[in-house]
C-alpha cells in the first residue's frame, strides 16, 4: 500500500488532481457566496485560505514530483494546510453548536499586515456573516460539518503520503523500452 502511495506522489497527474479538487472546493465556496447569496463568516474565510494552501501544495507538487525536496515541501505545505483547516473548522463547529455572547468569532479577519487578503481580494476574502449561523445543510449536516470531513480526508491523505516517502521503491530504469 505504501508503495502505491509513494508512486502516486511521484506523478504529476496526482498533484494535478489534488489541485483541481481544491480548486473545485474554492469555486464551490465562491458560488455559495456570490451565486446563492450566503454570507461567509471570518472562520469561513480562514477555511478558504487553508484550501488555497492545499491548492498551492498541488502546484508545488506539479513542478517536479520526482524531486524529493519539492515533493516533501509540497507534502508539508498540504499537511499543514489540511491540519490547520481541520482545527479551524472544528472551532467553527463549536461556534455553531454552542452559540453565545462569550463564544463568537471576530467580525474582521486578522490577516498579517504583509498579507492582507481581505484588502487585496475583498470579493473572495471579506467576511460578512456570523459564525454561529447555519445557512445551508445537506443530508442533515451543515456546511461546516461537511468541511470537517473534507479536511480530515485531506489530512489523512497527506499523512499517508508523508509516511510513504520512507518506503524504498525499485527503480526499473532501462536504456531501451
mmCIF file with all atom_site columns, C-alpha atoms in Angstrom:
data_model
loop_
_atom_site.group_PDB
_atom_site.id
_atom_site.type_symbol
_atom_site.label_atom_id
_atom_site.label_alt_id
_atom_site.label_comp_id
_atom_site.label_asym_id
_atom_site.label_entity_id
_atom_site.label_seq_id
_atom_site.pdbx_PDB_ins_code
_atom_site.Cartn_x
_atom_site.Cartn_y
_atom_site.Cartn_z
_atom_site.occupancy
_atom_site.B_iso_or_equiv
_atom_site.pdbx_formal_charge
_atom_site.auth_seq_id
_atom_site.auth_comp_id
_atom_site.auth_asym_id
_atom_site.auth_atom_id
_atom_site.pdbx_PDB_model_num
ATOM 1   C CA . UNK A 1 1   ? 0.000   0.000  0.000   1.00 0.00 ? 1   UNK A CA 1
ATOM 2   C CA . UNK A 1 2   ? 2.793   2.437  0.867   1.00 0.00 ? 2   UNK A CA 1
ATOM 3   C CA . UNK A 1 3   ? 4.450   1.666  -2.465  1.00 0.00 ? 3   UNK A CA 1
ATOM 4   C CA . UNK A 1 4   ? 1.244   2.654  -4.236  1.00 0.00 ? 4   UNK A CA 1
ATOM 5   C CA . UNK A 1 5   ? 1.073   5.995  -2.397  1.00 0.00 ? 5   UNK A CA 1
ATOM 6   C CA . UNK A 1 6   ? 4.773   6.717  -2.950  1.00 0.00 ? 6   UNK A CA 1
ATOM 7   C CA . UNK A 1 7   ? 4.399   6.049  -6.671  1.00 0.00 ? 7   UNK A CA 1
ATOM 8   C CA . UNK A 1 8   ? 1.273   8.193  -6.675  1.00 0.00 ? 8   UNK A CA 1
ATOM 9   C CA . UNK A 1 9   ? 3.147   11.092 -5.057  1.00 0.00 ? 9   UNK A CA 1
ATOM 10  C CA . UNK A 1 10  ? 5.720   10.914 -7.842  1.00 0.00 ? 10  UNK A CA 1
ATOM 11  C CA . UNK A 1 11  ? 3.175   11.517 -10.622 1.00 0.00 ? 11  UNK A CA 1
ATOM 12  C CA . UNK A 1 12  ? 2.145   14.931 -11.922 1.00 0.00 ? 12  UNK A CA 1
ATOM 13  C CA . UNK A 1 13  ? -1.381  13.677 -12.569 1.00 0.00 ? 13  UNK A CA 1
ATOM 14  C CA . UNK A 1 14  ? -1.912  13.009 -8.843  1.00 0.00 ? 14  UNK A CA 1
ATOM 15  C CA . UNK A 1 15  ? -0.770  16.519 -7.906  1.00 0.00 ? 15  UNK A CA 1
ATOM 16  C CA . UNK A 1 16  ? -2.946  17.948 -10.673 1.00 0.00 ? 16  UNK A CA 1
ATOM 17  C CA . UNK A 1 17  ? -5.932  16.033 -9.282  1.00 0.00 ? 17  UNK A CA 1
ATOM 18  C CA . UNK A 1 18  ? -5.184  17.451 -5.826  1.00 0.00 ? 18  UNK A CA 1
ATOM 19  C CA . UNK A 1 19  ? -5.023  20.971 -7.257  1.00 0.00 ? 19  UNK A CA 1
ATOM 20  C CA . UNK A 1 20  ? -8.274  20.502 -9.213  1.00 0.00 ? 20  UNK A CA 1
ATOM 21  C CA . UNK A 1 21  ? -10.115 19.106 -6.169  1.00 0.00 ? 21  UNK A CA 1
ATOM 22  C CA . UNK A 1 22  ? -9.091  22.088 -4.036  1.00 0.00 ? 22  UNK A CA 1
ATOM 23  C CA . UNK A 1 23  ? -9.939  24.481 -6.879  1.00 0.00 ? 23  UNK A CA 1
ATOM 24  C CA . UNK A 1 24  ? -13.390 22.873 -7.130  1.00 0.00 ? 24  UNK A CA 1
ATOM 25  C CA . UNK A 1 25  ? -13.923 23.410 -3.381  1.00 0.00 ? 25  UNK A CA 1
ATOM 26  C CA . UNK A 1 26  ? -12.809 27.043 -3.625  1.00 0.00 ? 26  UNK A CA 1
ATOM 27  C CA . UNK A 1 27  ? -15.089 27.581 -6.647  1.00 0.00 ? 27  UNK A CA 1
ATOM 28  C CA . UNK A 1 28  ? -17.993 26.000 -4.773  1.00 0.00 ? 28  UNK A CA 1
ATOM 29  C CA . UNK A 1 29  ? -17.410 28.364 -1.843  1.00 0.00 ? 29  UNK A CA 1
ATOM 30  C CA . UNK A 1 30  ? -17.470 31.335 -4.224  1.00 0.00 ? 30  UNK A CA 1
ATOM 31  C CA . UNK A 1 31  ? -20.673 30.026 -5.831  1.00 0.00 ? 31  UNK A CA 1
ATOM 32  C CA . UNK A 1 32  ? -22.291 29.747 -2.392  1.00 0.00 ? 32  UNK A CA 1
ATOM 33  C CA . UNK A 1 33  ? -21.223 33.331 -1.657  1.00 0.00 ? 33  UNK A CA 1
ATOM 34  C CA . UNK A 1 34  ? -21.948 35.082 -4.936  1.00 0.00 ? 34  UNK A CA 1
ATOM 35  C CA . UNK A 1 35  ? -24.427 32.739 -6.627  1.00 0.00 ? 35  UNK A CA 1
ATOM 36  C CA . UNK A 1 36  ? -26.592 31.722 -3.688  1.00 0.00 ? 36  UNK A CA 1
ATOM 37  C CA . UNK A 1 37  ? -26.055 34.844 -1.581  1.00 0.00 ? 37  UNK A CA 1
ATOM 38  C CA . UNK A 1 38  ? -24.713 33.048 1.517   1.00 0.00 ? 38  UNK A CA 1
ATOM 39  C CA . UNK A 1 39  ? -22.520 35.412 3.516   1.00 0.00 ? 39  UNK A CA 1
ATOM 40  C CA . UNK A 1 40  ? -19.216 33.915 4.682   1.00 0.00 ? 40  UNK A CA 1
ATOM 41  C CA . UNK A 1 41  ? -18.010 34.490 8.216   1.00 0.00 ? 41  UNK A CA 1
ATOM 42  C CA . UNK A 1 42  ? -14.435 35.010 9.396   1.00 0.00 ? 42  UNK A CA 1
ATOM 43  C CA . UNK A 1 43  ? -13.954 31.291 10.036  1.00 0.00 ? 43  UNK A CA 1
ATOM 44  C CA . UNK A 1 44  ? -15.248 30.512 6.531   1.00 0.00 ? 44  UNK A CA 1
ATOM 45  C CA . UNK A 1 45  ? -12.626 32.893 5.144   1.00 0.00 ? 45  UNK A CA 1
ATOM 46  C CA . UNK A 1 46  ? -9.864  31.243 7.178   1.00 0.00 ? 46  UNK A CA 1
ATOM 47  C CA . UNK A 1 47  ? -11.039 27.834 5.930   1.00 0.00 ? 47  UNK A CA 1
ATOM 48  C CA . UNK A 1 48  ? -10.836 29.160 2.366   1.00 0.00 ? 48  UNK A CA 1
ATOM 49  C CA . UNK A 1 49  ? -7.240  30.193 2.980   1.00 0.00 ? 49  UNK A CA 1
ATOM 50  C CA . UNK A 1 50  ? -6.486  26.637 4.146   1.00 0.00 ? 50  UNK A CA 1
ATOM 51  C CA . UNK A 1 51  ? -7.994  25.310 0.902   1.00 0.00 ? 51  UNK A CA 1
ATOM 52  C CA . UNK A 1 52  ? -5.798  27.761 -1.027  1.00 0.00 ? 52  UNK A CA 1
ATOM 53  C CA . UNK A 1 53  ? -2.824  26.284 0.868   1.00 0.00 ? 53  UNK A CA 1
ATOM 54  C CA . UNK A 1 54  ? -3.807  22.816 -0.367  1.00 0.00 ? 54  UNK A CA 1
ATOM 55  C CA . UNK A 1 55  ? -4.114  24.229 -3.894  1.00 0.00 ? 55  UNK A CA 1
ATOM 56  C CA . UNK A 1 56  ? -0.639  25.729 -3.544  1.00 0.00 ? 56  UNK A CA 1
ATOM 57  C CA . UNK A 1 57  ? 0.775   22.380 -2.408  1.00 0.00 ? 57  UNK A CA 1
ATOM 58  C CA . UNK A 1 58  ? -0.686  20.846 -5.561  1.00 0.00 ? 58  UNK A CA 1
ATOM 59  C CA . UNK A 1 59  ? 1.081   23.471 -7.656  1.00 0.00 ? 59  UNK A CA 1
ATOM 60  C CA . UNK A 1 60  ? 4.400   22.846 -5.907  1.00 0.00 ? 60  UNK A CA 1
ATOM 61  C CA . UNK A 1 61  ? 3.970   19.110 -6.456  1.00 0.00 ? 61  UNK A CA 1
ATOM 62  C CA . UNK A 1 62  ? 3.192   19.597 -10.140 1.00 0.00 ? 62  UNK A CA 1
ATOM 63  C CA . UNK A 1 63  ? 6.521   21.385 -10.719 1.00 0.00 ? 63  UNK A CA 1
ATOM 64  C CA . UNK A 1 64  ? 8.745   18.318 -10.285 1.00 0.00 ? 64  UNK A CA 1
ATOM 65  C CA . UNK A 1 65  ? 7.155   15.437 -8.355  1.00 0.00 ? 65  UNK A CA 1
ATOM 66  C CA . UNK A 1 66  ? 10.186  13.181 -8.821  1.00 0.00 ? 66  UNK A CA 1
ATOM 67  C CA . UNK A 1 67  ? 12.450  15.629 -6.943  1.00 0.00 ? 67  UNK A CA 1
ATOM 68  C CA . UNK A 1 68  ? 12.389  14.622 -3.307  1.00 0.00 ? 68  UNK A CA 1
ATOM 69  C CA . UNK A 1 69  ? 12.870  18.160 -1.961  1.00 0.00 ? 69  UNK A CA 1
ATOM 70  C CA . UNK A 1 70  ? 9.925   19.649 -3.877  1.00 0.00 ? 70  UNK A CA 1
ATOM 71  C CA . UNK A 1 71  ? 7.752   16.618 -3.156  1.00 0.00 ? 71  UNK A CA 1
ATOM 72  C CA . UNK A 1 72  ? 8.444   16.844 0.587   1.00 0.00 ? 72  UNK A CA 1
ATOM 73  C CA . UNK A 1 73  ? 7.845   20.609 0.502   1.00 0.00 ? 73  UNK A CA 1
ATOM 74  C CA . UNK A 1 74  ? 4.504   20.079 -1.257  1.00 0.00 ? 74  UNK A CA 1
ATOM 75  C CA . UNK A 1 75  ? 3.527   17.373 1.234   1.00 0.00 ? 75  UNK A CA 1
ATOM 76  C CA . UNK A 1 76  ? 4.408   19.556 4.229   1.00 0.00 ? 76  UNK A CA 1
ATOM 77  C CA . UNK A 1 77  ? 2.500   22.556 2.839   1.00 0.00 ? 77  UNK A CA 1
ATOM 78  C CA . UNK A 1 78  ? -0.513  20.355 2.156   1.00 0.00 ? 78  UNK A CA 1
ATOM 79  C CA . UNK A 1 79  ? -0.368  18.614 5.528   1.00 0.00 ? 79  UNK A CA 1
ATOM 80  C CA . UNK A 1 80  ? -0.008  21.899 7.390   1.00 0.00 ? 80  UNK A CA 1
ATOM 81  C CA . UNK A 1 81  ? -2.912  23.442 5.479   1.00 0.00 ? 81  UNK A CA 1
ATOM 82  C CA . UNK A 1 82  ? -5.139  20.403 5.994   1.00 0.00 ? 82  UNK A CA 1
ATOM 83  C CA . UNK A 1 83  ? -4.456  20.192 9.734   1.00 0.00 ? 83  UNK A CA 1
ATOM 84  C CA . UNK A 1 84  ? -4.875  23.954 10.226  1.00 0.00 ? 84  UNK A CA 1
ATOM 85  C CA . UNK A 1 85  ? -8.101  23.842 8.211   1.00 0.00 ? 85  UNK A CA 1
ATOM 86  C CA . UNK A 1 86  ? -9.373  20.922 10.298  1.00 0.00 ? 86  UNK A CA 1
ATOM 87  C CA . UNK A 1 87  ? -8.630  22.732 13.561  1.00 0.00 ? 87  UNK A CA 1
ATOM 88  C CA . UNK A 1 88  ? -10.296 25.927 12.313  1.00 0.00 ? 88  UNK A CA 1
ATOM 89  C CA . UNK A 1 89  ? -13.348 24.016 11.166  1.00 0.00 ? 89  UNK A CA 1
ATOM 90  C CA . UNK A 1 90  ? -13.705 22.205 14.485  1.00 0.00 ? 90  UNK A CA 1
ATOM 91  C CA . UNK A 1 91  ? -13.619 25.597 16.250  1.00 0.00 ? 91  UNK A CA 1
ATOM 92  C CA . UNK A 1 92  ? -16.183 26.891 13.732  1.00 0.00 ? 92  UNK A CA 1
ATOM 93  C CA . UNK A 1 93  ? -18.451 23.943 14.557  1.00 0.00 ? 93  UNK A CA 1
ATOM 94  C CA . UNK A 1 94  ? -18.130 24.846 18.242  1.00 0.00 ? 94  UNK A CA 1
ATOM 95  C CA . UNK A 1 95  ? -19.355 28.355 17.407  1.00 0.00 ? 95  UNK A CA 1
ATOM 96  C CA . UNK A 1 96  ? -22.384 26.853 15.657  1.00 0.00 ? 96  UNK A CA 1
ATOM 97  C CA . UNK A 1 97  ? -23.258 24.220 18.236  1.00 0.00 ? 97  UNK A CA 1
ATOM 98  C CA . UNK A 1 98  ? -22.664 26.421 21.299  1.00 0.00 ? 98  UNK A CA 1
ATOM 99  C CA . UNK A 1 99  ? -23.647 29.951 20.290  1.00 0.00 ? 99  UNK A CA 1
ATOM 100 C CA . UNK A 1 100 ? -23.448 32.631 22.897  1.00 0.00 ? 100 UNK A CA 1
ATOM 101 C CA . UNK A 1 101 ? -22.043 36.055 23.598  1.00 0.00 ? 101 UNK A CA 1
ATOM 102 C CA . UNK A 1 102 ? -18.885 34.502 25.051  1.00 0.00 ? 102 UNK A CA 1
ATOM 103 C CA . UNK A 1 103 ? -18.383 32.089 22.132  1.00 0.00 ? 103 UNK A CA 1
ATOM 104 C CA . UNK A 1 104 ? -18.261 34.156 18.950  1.00 0.00 ? 104 UNK A CA 1
ATOM 105 C CA . UNK A 1 105 ? -15.766 34.772 16.205  1.00 0.00 ? 105 UNK A CA 1
ATOM 106 C CA . UNK A 1 106 ? -14.431 38.173 15.238  1.00 0.00 ? 106 UNK A CA 1
ATOM 107 C CA . UNK A 1 107 ? -16.170 40.235 12.583  1.00 0.00 ? 107 UNK A CA 1
ATOM 108 C CA . UNK A 1 108 ? -12.929 41.325 10.880  1.00 0.00 ? 108 UNK A CA 1
ATOM 109 C CA . UNK A 1 109 ? -10.277 38.848 9.701   1.00 0.00 ? 109 UNK A CA 1
ATOM 110 C CA . UNK A 1 110 ? -6.887  39.020 11.353  1.00 0.00 ? 110 UNK A CA 1
ATOM 111 C CA . UNK A 1 111 ? -4.524  38.627 8.405   1.00 0.00 ? 111 UNK A CA 1
ATOM 112 C CA . UNK A 1 112 ? -0.893  39.719 8.739   1.00 0.00 ? 112 UNK A CA 1
ATOM 113 C CA . UNK A 1 113 ? -0.112  43.251 7.562   1.00 0.00 ? 113 UNK A CA 1
ATOM 114 C CA . UNK A 1 114 ? 2.178   41.778 4.919   1.00 0.00 ? 114 UNK A CA 1
ATOM 115 C CA . UNK A 1 115 ? -0.632  39.609 3.502   1.00 0.00 ? 115 UNK A CA 1
ATOM 116 C CA . UNK A 1 116 ? -3.953  41.485 3.832   1.00 0.00 ? 116 UNK A CA 1
ATOM 117 C CA . UNK A 1 117 ? -6.020  39.134 1.651   1.00 0.00 ? 117 UNK A CA 1
ATOM 118 C CA . UNK A 1 118 ? -9.256  40.860 2.682   1.00 0.00 ? 118 UNK A CA 1
ATOM 119 C CA . UNK A 1 119 ? -7.917  44.141 1.246   1.00 0.00 ? 119 UNK A CA 1
ATOM 120 C CA . UNK A 1 120 ? -6.356  42.651 -1.876  1.00 0.00 ? 120 UNK A CA 1
ATOM 121 C CA . UNK A 1 121 ? -9.271  40.351 -2.806  1.00 0.00 ? 121 UNK A CA 1
ATOM 122 C CA . UNK A 1 122 ? -12.364 41.631 -0.974  1.00 0.00 ? 122 UNK A CA 1
ATOM 123 C CA . UNK A 1 123 ? -14.784 39.663 -3.183  1.00 0.00 ? 123 UNK A CA 1
ATOM 124 C CA . UNK A 1 124 ? -13.158 36.433 -2.019  1.00 0.00 ? 124 UNK A CA 1
ATOM 125 C CA . UNK A 1 125 ? -11.794 37.065 1.488   1.00 0.00 ? 125 UNK A CA 1
ATOM 126 C CA . UNK A 1 126 ? -14.058 39.732 3.059   1.00 0.00 ? 126 UNK A CA 1
ATOM 127 C CA . UNK A 1 127 ? -16.428 38.232 5.663   1.00 0.00 ? 127 UNK A CA 1
ATOM 128 C CA . UNK A 1 128 ? -19.971 39.477 6.062   1.00 0.00 ? 128 UNK A CA 1
ATOM 129 C CA . UNK A 1 129 ? -21.729 36.726 8.019   1.00 0.00 ? 129 UNK A CA 1
ATOM 130 C CA . UNK A 1 130 ? -21.880 35.357 11.544  1.00 0.00 ? 130 UNK A CA 1
ATOM 131 C CA . UNK A 1 131 ? -20.007 32.222 12.575  1.00 0.00 ? 131 UNK A CA 1
ATOM 132 C CA . UNK A 1 132 ? -22.916 30.829 14.585  1.00 0.00 ? 132 UNK A CA 1
ATOM 133 C CA . UNK A 1 133 ? -25.403 30.944 11.673  1.00 0.00 ? 133 UNK A CA 1
ATOM 134 C CA . UNK A 1 134 ? -26.196 27.698 9.890   1.00 0.00 ? 134 UNK A CA 1
ATOM 135 C CA . UNK A 1 135 ? -27.311 28.875 6.470   1.00 0.00 ? 135 UNK A CA 1
ATOM 136 C CA . UNK A 1 136 ? -27.005 25.656 4.431   1.00 0.00 ? 136 UNK A CA 1
ATOM 137 C CA . UNK A 1 137 ? -27.247 21.940 5.073   1.00 0.00 ? 137 UNK A CA 1
ATOM 138 C CA . UNK A 1 138 ? -27.189 18.755 3.028   1.00 0.00 ? 138 UNK A CA 1
ATOM 139 C CA . UNK A 1 139 ? -28.373 15.341 4.276   1.00 0.00 ? 139 UNK A CA 1
ATOM 140 C CA . UNK A 1 140 ? -28.846 16.833 7.739   1.00 0.00 ? 140 UNK A CA 1
ATOM 141 C CA . UNK A 1 141 ? -25.266 18.084 8.067   1.00 0.00 ? 141 UNK A CA 1
ATOM 142 C CA . UNK A 1 142 ? -24.220 21.725 7.980   1.00 0.00 ? 142 UNK A CA 1
ATOM 143 C CA . UNK A 1 143 ? -21.592 23.033 5.590   1.00 0.00 ? 143 UNK A CA 1
ATOM 144 C CA . UNK A 1 144 ? -19.075 23.178 8.429   1.00 0.00 ? 144 UNK A CA 1
ATOM 145 C CA . UNK A 1 145 ? -19.609 19.505 9.233   1.00 0.00 ? 145 UNK A CA 1
ATOM 146 C CA . UNK A 1 146 ? -19.009 18.598 5.580   1.00 0.00 ? 146 UNK A CA 1
ATOM 147 C CA . UNK A 1 147 ? -15.847 20.695 5.554   1.00 0.00 ? 147 UNK A CA 1
ATOM 148 C CA . UNK A 1 148 ? -14.599 18.803 8.633   1.00 0.00 ? 148 UNK A CA 1
ATOM 149 C CA . UNK A 1 149 ? -14.939 15.573 6.648   1.00 0.00 ? 149 UNK A CA 1
ATOM 150 C CA . UNK A 1 150 ? -13.097 17.125 3.692   1.00 0.00 ? 150 UNK A CA 1
ATOM 151 C CA . UNK A 1 151 ? -10.198 18.451 5.788   1.00 0.00 ? 151 UNK A CA 1
ATOM 152 C CA . UNK A 1 152 ? -9.967  15.151 7.698   1.00 0.00 ? 152 UNK A CA 1
ATOM 153 C CA . UNK A 1 153 ? -9.718  13.315 4.367   1.00 0.00 ? 153 UNK A CA 1
ATOM 154 C CA . UNK A 1 154 ? -7.004  15.673 3.111   1.00 0.00 ? 154 UNK A CA 1
ATOM 155 C CA . UNK A 1 155 ? -5.082  15.374 6.408   1.00 0.00 ? 155 UNK A CA 1
ATOM 156 C CA . UNK A 1 156 ? -5.269  11.571 6.344   1.00 0.00 ? 156 UNK A CA 1
ATOM 157 C CA . UNK A 1 157 ? -4.166  11.517 2.709   1.00 0.00 ? 157 UNK A CA 1
ATOM 158 C CA . UNK A 1 158 ? -1.187  13.766 3.395   1.00 0.00 ? 158 UNK A CA 1
ATOM 159 C CA . UNK A 1 159 ? -0.188  11.737 6.477   1.00 0.00 ? 159 UNK A CA 1
ATOM 160 C CA . UNK A 1 160 ? -0.209  8.521  4.437   1.00 0.00 ? 160 UNK A CA 1
ATOM 161 C CA . UNK A 1 161 ? 1.723   10.220 1.635   1.00 0.00 ? 161 UNK A CA 1
ATOM 162 C CA . UNK A 1 162 ? 4.323   11.524 4.111   1.00 0.00 ? 162 UNK A CA 1
ATOM 163 C CA . UNK A 1 163 ? 4.765   8.073  5.662   1.00 0.00 ? 163 UNK A CA 1
ATOM 164 C CA . UNK A 1 164 ? 5.043   6.501  2.215   1.00 0.00 ? 164 UNK A CA 1
ATOM 165 C CA . UNK A 1 165 ? 8.082   8.643  1.408   1.00 0.00 ? 165 UNK A CA 1
ATOM 166 C CA . UNK A 1 166 ? 10.171  6.365  3.671   1.00 0.00 ? 166 UNK A CA 1
ATOM 167 C CA . UNK A 1 167 ? 9.303   3.332  1.539   1.00 0.00 ? 167 UNK A CA 1
ATOM 168 C CA . UNK A 1 168 ? 12.037  2.162  -0.823  1.00 0.00 ? 168 UNK A CA 1
ATOM 169 C CA . UNK A 1 169 ? 10.807  1.768  -4.383  1.00 0.00 ? 169 UNK A CA 1
ATOM 170 C CA . UNK A 1 170 ? 12.640  -0.219 -7.008  1.00 0.00 ? 170 UNK A CA 1
ATOM 171 C CA . UNK A 1 171 ? 13.754  1.917  -9.917  1.00 0.00 ? 171 UNK A CA 1
ATOM 172 C CA . UNK A 1 172 ? 13.474  -0.167 -13.084 1.00 0.00 ? 172 UNK A CA 1
ATOM 173 C CA . UNK A 1 173 ? 15.329  2.067  -15.465 1.00 0.00 ? 173 UNK A CA 1
ATOM 174 C CA . UNK A 1 174 ? 16.207  0.527  -18.761 1.00 0.00 ? 174 UNK A CA 1
ATOM 175 C CA . UNK A 1 175 ? 18.138  2.054  -21.565 1.00 0.00 ? 175 UNK A CA 1
ATOM 176 C CA . UNK A 1 176 ? 15.627  0.934  -24.186 1.00 0.00 ? 176 UNK A CA 1
ATOM 177 C CA . UNK A 1 177 ? 11.962  0.270  -23.550 1.00 0.00 ? 177 UNK A CA 1
#
